[in-house]
Each structure stands twice: as structure tokens, then as C-alpha cells.
PDB file of C-alpha atoms in Angstrom:
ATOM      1  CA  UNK R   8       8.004  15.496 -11.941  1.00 72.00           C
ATOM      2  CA  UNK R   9       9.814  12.724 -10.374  1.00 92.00           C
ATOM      3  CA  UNK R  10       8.809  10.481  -7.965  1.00 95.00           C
ATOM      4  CA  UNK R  11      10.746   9.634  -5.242  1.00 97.00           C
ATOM      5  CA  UNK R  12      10.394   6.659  -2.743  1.00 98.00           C
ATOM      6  CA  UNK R  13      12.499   6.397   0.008  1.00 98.00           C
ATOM      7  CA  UNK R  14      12.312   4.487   3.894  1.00 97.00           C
ATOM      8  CA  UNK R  15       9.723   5.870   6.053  1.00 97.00           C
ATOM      9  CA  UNK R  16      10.839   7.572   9.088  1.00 97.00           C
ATOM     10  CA  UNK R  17       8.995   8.438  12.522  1.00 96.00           C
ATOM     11  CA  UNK R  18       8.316  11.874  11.299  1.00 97.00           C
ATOM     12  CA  UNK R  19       6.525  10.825   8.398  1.00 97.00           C
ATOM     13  CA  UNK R  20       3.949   9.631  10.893  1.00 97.00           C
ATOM     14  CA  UNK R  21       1.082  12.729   9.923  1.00 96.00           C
ATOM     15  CA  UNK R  22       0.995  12.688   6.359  1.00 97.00           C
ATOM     16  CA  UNK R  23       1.601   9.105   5.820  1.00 97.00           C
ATOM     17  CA  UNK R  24      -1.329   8.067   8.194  1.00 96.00           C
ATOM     18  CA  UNK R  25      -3.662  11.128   6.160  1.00 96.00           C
ATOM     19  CA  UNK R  26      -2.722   9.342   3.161  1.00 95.00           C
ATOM     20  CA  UNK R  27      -3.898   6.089   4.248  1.00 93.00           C
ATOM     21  CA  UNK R  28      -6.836   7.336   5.926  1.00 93.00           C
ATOM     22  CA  UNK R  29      -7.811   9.387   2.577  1.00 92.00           C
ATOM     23  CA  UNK R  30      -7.233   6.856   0.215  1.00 89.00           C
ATOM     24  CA  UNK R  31      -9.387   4.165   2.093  1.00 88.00           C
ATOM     25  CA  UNK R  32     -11.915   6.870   2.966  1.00 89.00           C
ATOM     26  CA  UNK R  33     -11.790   8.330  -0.795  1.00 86.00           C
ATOM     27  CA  UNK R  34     -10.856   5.769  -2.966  1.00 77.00           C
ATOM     28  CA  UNK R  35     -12.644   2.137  -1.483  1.00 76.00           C
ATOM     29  CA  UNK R  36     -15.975   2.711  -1.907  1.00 74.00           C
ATOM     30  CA  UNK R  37     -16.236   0.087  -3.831  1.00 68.00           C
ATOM     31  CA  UNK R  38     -14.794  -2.341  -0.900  1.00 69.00           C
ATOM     32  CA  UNK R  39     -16.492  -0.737   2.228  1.00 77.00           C
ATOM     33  CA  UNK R  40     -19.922   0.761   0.426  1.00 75.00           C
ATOM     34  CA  UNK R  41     -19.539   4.186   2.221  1.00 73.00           C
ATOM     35  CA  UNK R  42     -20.735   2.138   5.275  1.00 77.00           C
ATOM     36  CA  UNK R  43     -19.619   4.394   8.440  1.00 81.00           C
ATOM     37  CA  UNK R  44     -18.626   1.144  10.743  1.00 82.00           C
ATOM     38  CA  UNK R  45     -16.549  -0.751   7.972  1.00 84.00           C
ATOM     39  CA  UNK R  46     -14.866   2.536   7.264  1.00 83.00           C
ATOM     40  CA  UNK R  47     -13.658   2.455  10.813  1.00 83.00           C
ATOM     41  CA  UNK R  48     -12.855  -0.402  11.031  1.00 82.00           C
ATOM     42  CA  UNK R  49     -10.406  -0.656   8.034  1.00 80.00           C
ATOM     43  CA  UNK R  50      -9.113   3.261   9.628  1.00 77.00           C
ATOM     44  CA  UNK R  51      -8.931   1.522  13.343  1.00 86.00           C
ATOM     45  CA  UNK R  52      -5.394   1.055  12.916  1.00 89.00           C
ATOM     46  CA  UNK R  53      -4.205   3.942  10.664  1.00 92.00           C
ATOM     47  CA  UNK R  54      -2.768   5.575  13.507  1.00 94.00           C
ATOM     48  CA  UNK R  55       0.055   7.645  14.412  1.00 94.00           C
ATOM     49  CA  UNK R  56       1.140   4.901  16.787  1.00 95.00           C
ATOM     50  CA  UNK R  57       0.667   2.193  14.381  1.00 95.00           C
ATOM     51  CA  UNK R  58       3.265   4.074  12.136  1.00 97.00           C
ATOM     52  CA  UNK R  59       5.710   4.051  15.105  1.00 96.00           C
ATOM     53  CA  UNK R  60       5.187   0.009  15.087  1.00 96.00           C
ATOM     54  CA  UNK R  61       5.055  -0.523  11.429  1.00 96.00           C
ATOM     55  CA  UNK R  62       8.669   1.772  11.296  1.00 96.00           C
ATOM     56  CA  UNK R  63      10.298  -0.045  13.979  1.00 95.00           C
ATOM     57  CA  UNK R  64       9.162  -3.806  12.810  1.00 94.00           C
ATOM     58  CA  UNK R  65      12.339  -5.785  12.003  1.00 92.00           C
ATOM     59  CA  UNK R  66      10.520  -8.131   9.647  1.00 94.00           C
ATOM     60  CA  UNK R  67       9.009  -5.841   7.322  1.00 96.00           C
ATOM     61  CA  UNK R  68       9.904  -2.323   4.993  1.00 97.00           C
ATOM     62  CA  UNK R  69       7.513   0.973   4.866  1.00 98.00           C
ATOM     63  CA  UNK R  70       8.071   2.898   1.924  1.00 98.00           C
ATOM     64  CA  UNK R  71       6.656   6.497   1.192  1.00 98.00           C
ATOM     65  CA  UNK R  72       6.687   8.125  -2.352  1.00 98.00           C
ATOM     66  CA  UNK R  73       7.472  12.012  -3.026  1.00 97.00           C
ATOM     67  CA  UNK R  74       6.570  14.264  -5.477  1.00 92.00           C
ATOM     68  CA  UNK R  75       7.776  17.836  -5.326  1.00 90.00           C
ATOM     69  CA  UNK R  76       8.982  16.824  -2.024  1.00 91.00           C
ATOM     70  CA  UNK R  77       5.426  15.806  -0.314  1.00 95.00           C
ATOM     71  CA  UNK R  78       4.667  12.536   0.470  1.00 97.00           C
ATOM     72  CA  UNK R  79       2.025  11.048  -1.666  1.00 97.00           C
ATOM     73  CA  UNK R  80       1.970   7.280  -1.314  1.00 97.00           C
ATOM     74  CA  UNK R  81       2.485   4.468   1.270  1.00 98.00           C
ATOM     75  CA  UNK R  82       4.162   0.942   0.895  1.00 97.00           C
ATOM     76  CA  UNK R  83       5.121  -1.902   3.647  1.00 98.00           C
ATOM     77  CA  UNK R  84       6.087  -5.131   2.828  1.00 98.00           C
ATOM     78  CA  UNK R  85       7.014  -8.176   4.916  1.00 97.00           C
ATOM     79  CA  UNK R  86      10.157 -10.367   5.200  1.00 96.00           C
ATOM     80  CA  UNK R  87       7.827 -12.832   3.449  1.00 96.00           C
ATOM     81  CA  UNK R  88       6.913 -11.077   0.629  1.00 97.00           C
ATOM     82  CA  UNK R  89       3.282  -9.690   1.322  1.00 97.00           C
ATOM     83  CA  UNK R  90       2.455  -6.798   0.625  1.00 97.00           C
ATOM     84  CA  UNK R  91       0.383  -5.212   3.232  1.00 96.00           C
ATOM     85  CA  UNK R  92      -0.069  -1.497   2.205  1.00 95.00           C
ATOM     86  CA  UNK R  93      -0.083   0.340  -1.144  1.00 96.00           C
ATOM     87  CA  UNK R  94      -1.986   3.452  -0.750  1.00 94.00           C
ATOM     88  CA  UNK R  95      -2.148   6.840  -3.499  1.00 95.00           C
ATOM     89  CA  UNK R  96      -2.922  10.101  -1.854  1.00 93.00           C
ATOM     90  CA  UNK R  97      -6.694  10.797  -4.053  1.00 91.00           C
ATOM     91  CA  UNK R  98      -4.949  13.721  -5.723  1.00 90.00           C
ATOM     92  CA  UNK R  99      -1.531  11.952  -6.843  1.00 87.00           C
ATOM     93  CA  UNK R 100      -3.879   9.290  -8.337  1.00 85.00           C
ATOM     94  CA  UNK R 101      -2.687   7.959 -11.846  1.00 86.00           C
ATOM     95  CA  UNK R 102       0.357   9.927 -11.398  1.00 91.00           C
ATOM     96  CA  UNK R 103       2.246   6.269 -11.072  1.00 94.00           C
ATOM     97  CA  UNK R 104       2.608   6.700  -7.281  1.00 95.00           C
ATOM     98  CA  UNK R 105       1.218   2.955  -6.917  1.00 95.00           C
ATOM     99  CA  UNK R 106       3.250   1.871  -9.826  1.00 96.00           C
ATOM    100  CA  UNK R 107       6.343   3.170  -8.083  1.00 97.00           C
ATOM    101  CA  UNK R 108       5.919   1.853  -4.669  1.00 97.00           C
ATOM    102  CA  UNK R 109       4.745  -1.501  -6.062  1.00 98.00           C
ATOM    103  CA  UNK R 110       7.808  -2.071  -7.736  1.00 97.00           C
ATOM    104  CA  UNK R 111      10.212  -0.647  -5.056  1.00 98.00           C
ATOM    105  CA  UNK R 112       7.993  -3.037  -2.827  1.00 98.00           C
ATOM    106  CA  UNK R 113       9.435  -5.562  -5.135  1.00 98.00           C
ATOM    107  CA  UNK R 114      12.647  -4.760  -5.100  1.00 98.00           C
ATOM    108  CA  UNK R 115      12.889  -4.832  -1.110  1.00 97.00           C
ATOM    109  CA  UNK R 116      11.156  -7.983  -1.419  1.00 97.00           C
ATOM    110  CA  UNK R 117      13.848  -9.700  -4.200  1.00 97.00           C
ATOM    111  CA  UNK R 118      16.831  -8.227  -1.939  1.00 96.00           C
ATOM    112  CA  UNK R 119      15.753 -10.385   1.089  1.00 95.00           C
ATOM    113  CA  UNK R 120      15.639 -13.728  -1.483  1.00 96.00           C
ATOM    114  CA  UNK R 121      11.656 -13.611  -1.825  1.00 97.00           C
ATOM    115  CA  UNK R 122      10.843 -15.206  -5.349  1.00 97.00           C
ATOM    116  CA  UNK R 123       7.112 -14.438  -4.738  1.00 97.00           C
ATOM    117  CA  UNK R 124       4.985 -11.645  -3.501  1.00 97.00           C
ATOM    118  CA  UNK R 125       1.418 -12.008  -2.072  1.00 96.00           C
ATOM    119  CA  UNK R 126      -0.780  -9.535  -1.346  1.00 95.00           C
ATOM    120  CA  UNK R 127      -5.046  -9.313  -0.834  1.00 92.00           C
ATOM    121  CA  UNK R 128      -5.913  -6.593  -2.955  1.00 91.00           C
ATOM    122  CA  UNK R 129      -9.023  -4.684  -2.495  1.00 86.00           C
ATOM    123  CA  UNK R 130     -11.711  -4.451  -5.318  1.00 84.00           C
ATOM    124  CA  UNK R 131     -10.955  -1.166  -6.096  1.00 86.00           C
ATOM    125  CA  UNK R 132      -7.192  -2.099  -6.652  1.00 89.00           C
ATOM    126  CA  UNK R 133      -7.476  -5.297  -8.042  1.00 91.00           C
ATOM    127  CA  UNK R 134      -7.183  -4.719 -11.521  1.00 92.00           C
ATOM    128  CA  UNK R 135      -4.027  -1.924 -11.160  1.00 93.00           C
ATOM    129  CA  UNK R 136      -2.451  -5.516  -9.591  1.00 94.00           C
ATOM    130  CA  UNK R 137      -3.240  -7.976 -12.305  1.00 95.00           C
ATOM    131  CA  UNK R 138      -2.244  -5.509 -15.193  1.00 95.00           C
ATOM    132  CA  UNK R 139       1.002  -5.798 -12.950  1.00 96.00           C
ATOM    133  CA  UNK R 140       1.367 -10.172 -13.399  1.00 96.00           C
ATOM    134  CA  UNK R 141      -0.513 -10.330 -10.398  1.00 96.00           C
ATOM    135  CA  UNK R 142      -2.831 -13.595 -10.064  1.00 94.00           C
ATOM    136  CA  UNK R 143      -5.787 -14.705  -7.954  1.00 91.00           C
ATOM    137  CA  UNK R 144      -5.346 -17.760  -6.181  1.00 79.00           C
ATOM    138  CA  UNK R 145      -7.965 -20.571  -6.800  1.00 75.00           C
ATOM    139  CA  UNK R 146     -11.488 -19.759  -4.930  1.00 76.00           C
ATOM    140  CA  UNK R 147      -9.340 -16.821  -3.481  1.00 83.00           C
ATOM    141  CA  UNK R 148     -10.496 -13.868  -5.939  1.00 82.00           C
ATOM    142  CA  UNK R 149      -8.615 -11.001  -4.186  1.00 89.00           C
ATOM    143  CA  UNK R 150      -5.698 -13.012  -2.894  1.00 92.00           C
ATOM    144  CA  UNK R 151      -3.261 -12.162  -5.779  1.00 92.00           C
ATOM    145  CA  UNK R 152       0.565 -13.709  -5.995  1.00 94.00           C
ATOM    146  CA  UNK R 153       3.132 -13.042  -8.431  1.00 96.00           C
ATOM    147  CA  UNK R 154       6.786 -14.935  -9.145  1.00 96.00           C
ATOM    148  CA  UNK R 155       9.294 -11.989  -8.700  1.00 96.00           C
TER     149      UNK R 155
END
């Protein structure tokens, strides 16, 4: 099957958020412990009306990836070049989903003249990042970078 990654709109707003909120809820434990108040914190603003804000932002790009026409993954990246979401819905895990947003991420990125991405990966995604050229910045270990 091909994946598919396109602009998210308003009415992605549902399954994008579920895919955010199951991926951090699934997926971290190694980052929030399966500790009840840092899971909602990280889920305090994986809301339907943070979608709206995060869609209508100027300075930044949300991305969602399809397979078989559902939306399995979530990307936004800034006019600077972070990357502030790359999330795998549990079941489309190691199906490239990441992979694909990460490098359409990228691409937004290199369109708007960005010659480096940032991003602060999680521990549980850390790894995925570096065998992608990402690097840890000095005394930063999750703060990752990488020329584009």
C-alpha cells in the first residue's frame, strides 16, 4: 500500500488528535513511565481546538499520512525548521508512516530556504531520528539537528 501525505485540513481534526493522543498514550512509555499526570500533561494540548490553531498558523505546515485512505500519522513543522510533531498511529507502526512524514517534513522545510531542521525527540523516537542523520546537540541528548 501506498502512503500518502498530504496538508491537514479542519476536518482532519478527530482522527488526527486520536492519533496523537494514541501514540503518546501507546507508544512513550518509555518518556512519561505510564505516570497518569505526565500523560496529561503531554495530551493537555492534543485537542480538537489545538488542531484548528496548529491548521490556521501562518508560520508553520501540519502534515497527515494515509494509507488505504485513513489517516495514520501526524507532522507540523515550523517556518524555522523544527519539527514539532511526528506521531504513527500504534497500528501503522513500522509501516514507514514516520519515515514518510519526516521526509515530507523536510521537504516543506527546504522549500521555505531552511538548511537545518531541529527537533527534541523523545526517548522512544530518538533512535528512528539518528538512523535518519539526526544529531544530539552537545549536553543536549534529545535535542537532535540535521543539515538539510
Amino acid at each position: 500500500m501506498t502512503i500518502s501525505i498530504r496538508v491537514g485540513k479542519k476536518t482532519d481534526a478527530e482522527a488526527a488528535i486520536a492519533i496523537l493522543r494514541q501514540s503518546i498514550t501507546q507508544l512513550c512509555s518509555a518518556d512519561h513511565h505510564d505516570d497518569d499526570a505526565e500523560i496529561a500533561i503531554w495530551l493537555s494540548n492534543k485537542t480538537a481546538g489545538s488542531w484548528a490553531a496548529w491548521i490556521n498558523c501562518d508560520d508553520a505546515t501540519v502534515l497527515v499520512a494515509e494509507l488505504a485512505g485513513n489517516i495514520v500519522g501526524v507532522g507540523m513543522v515550523d517556518a524555522q525548521g523544527e519539527i514539532l510533531l511526528n506521531y504513527a498511529h500504534p497500528d501503522a507502526r513500522f509501516k514507514g508512516i514516520s519515515k514518510a512524514i519526516l521526509l515530507a517534513l523536510e521537504a516543506q522545510a527546504r522549500a521555505r530556504g531552511i538548511k537545518m531542521c531541529v527537533l527534541e525527540s523523545t526517548q522512544t523516537a530518538k533512535t528512528f531520528y539518528e538512523a535518519r542523520g539526526y544529531q544530539a546537540a552537545a549536553g543536549s541528548p534529545l535535542h537532535l539537528s540535521k543539515r538539510l
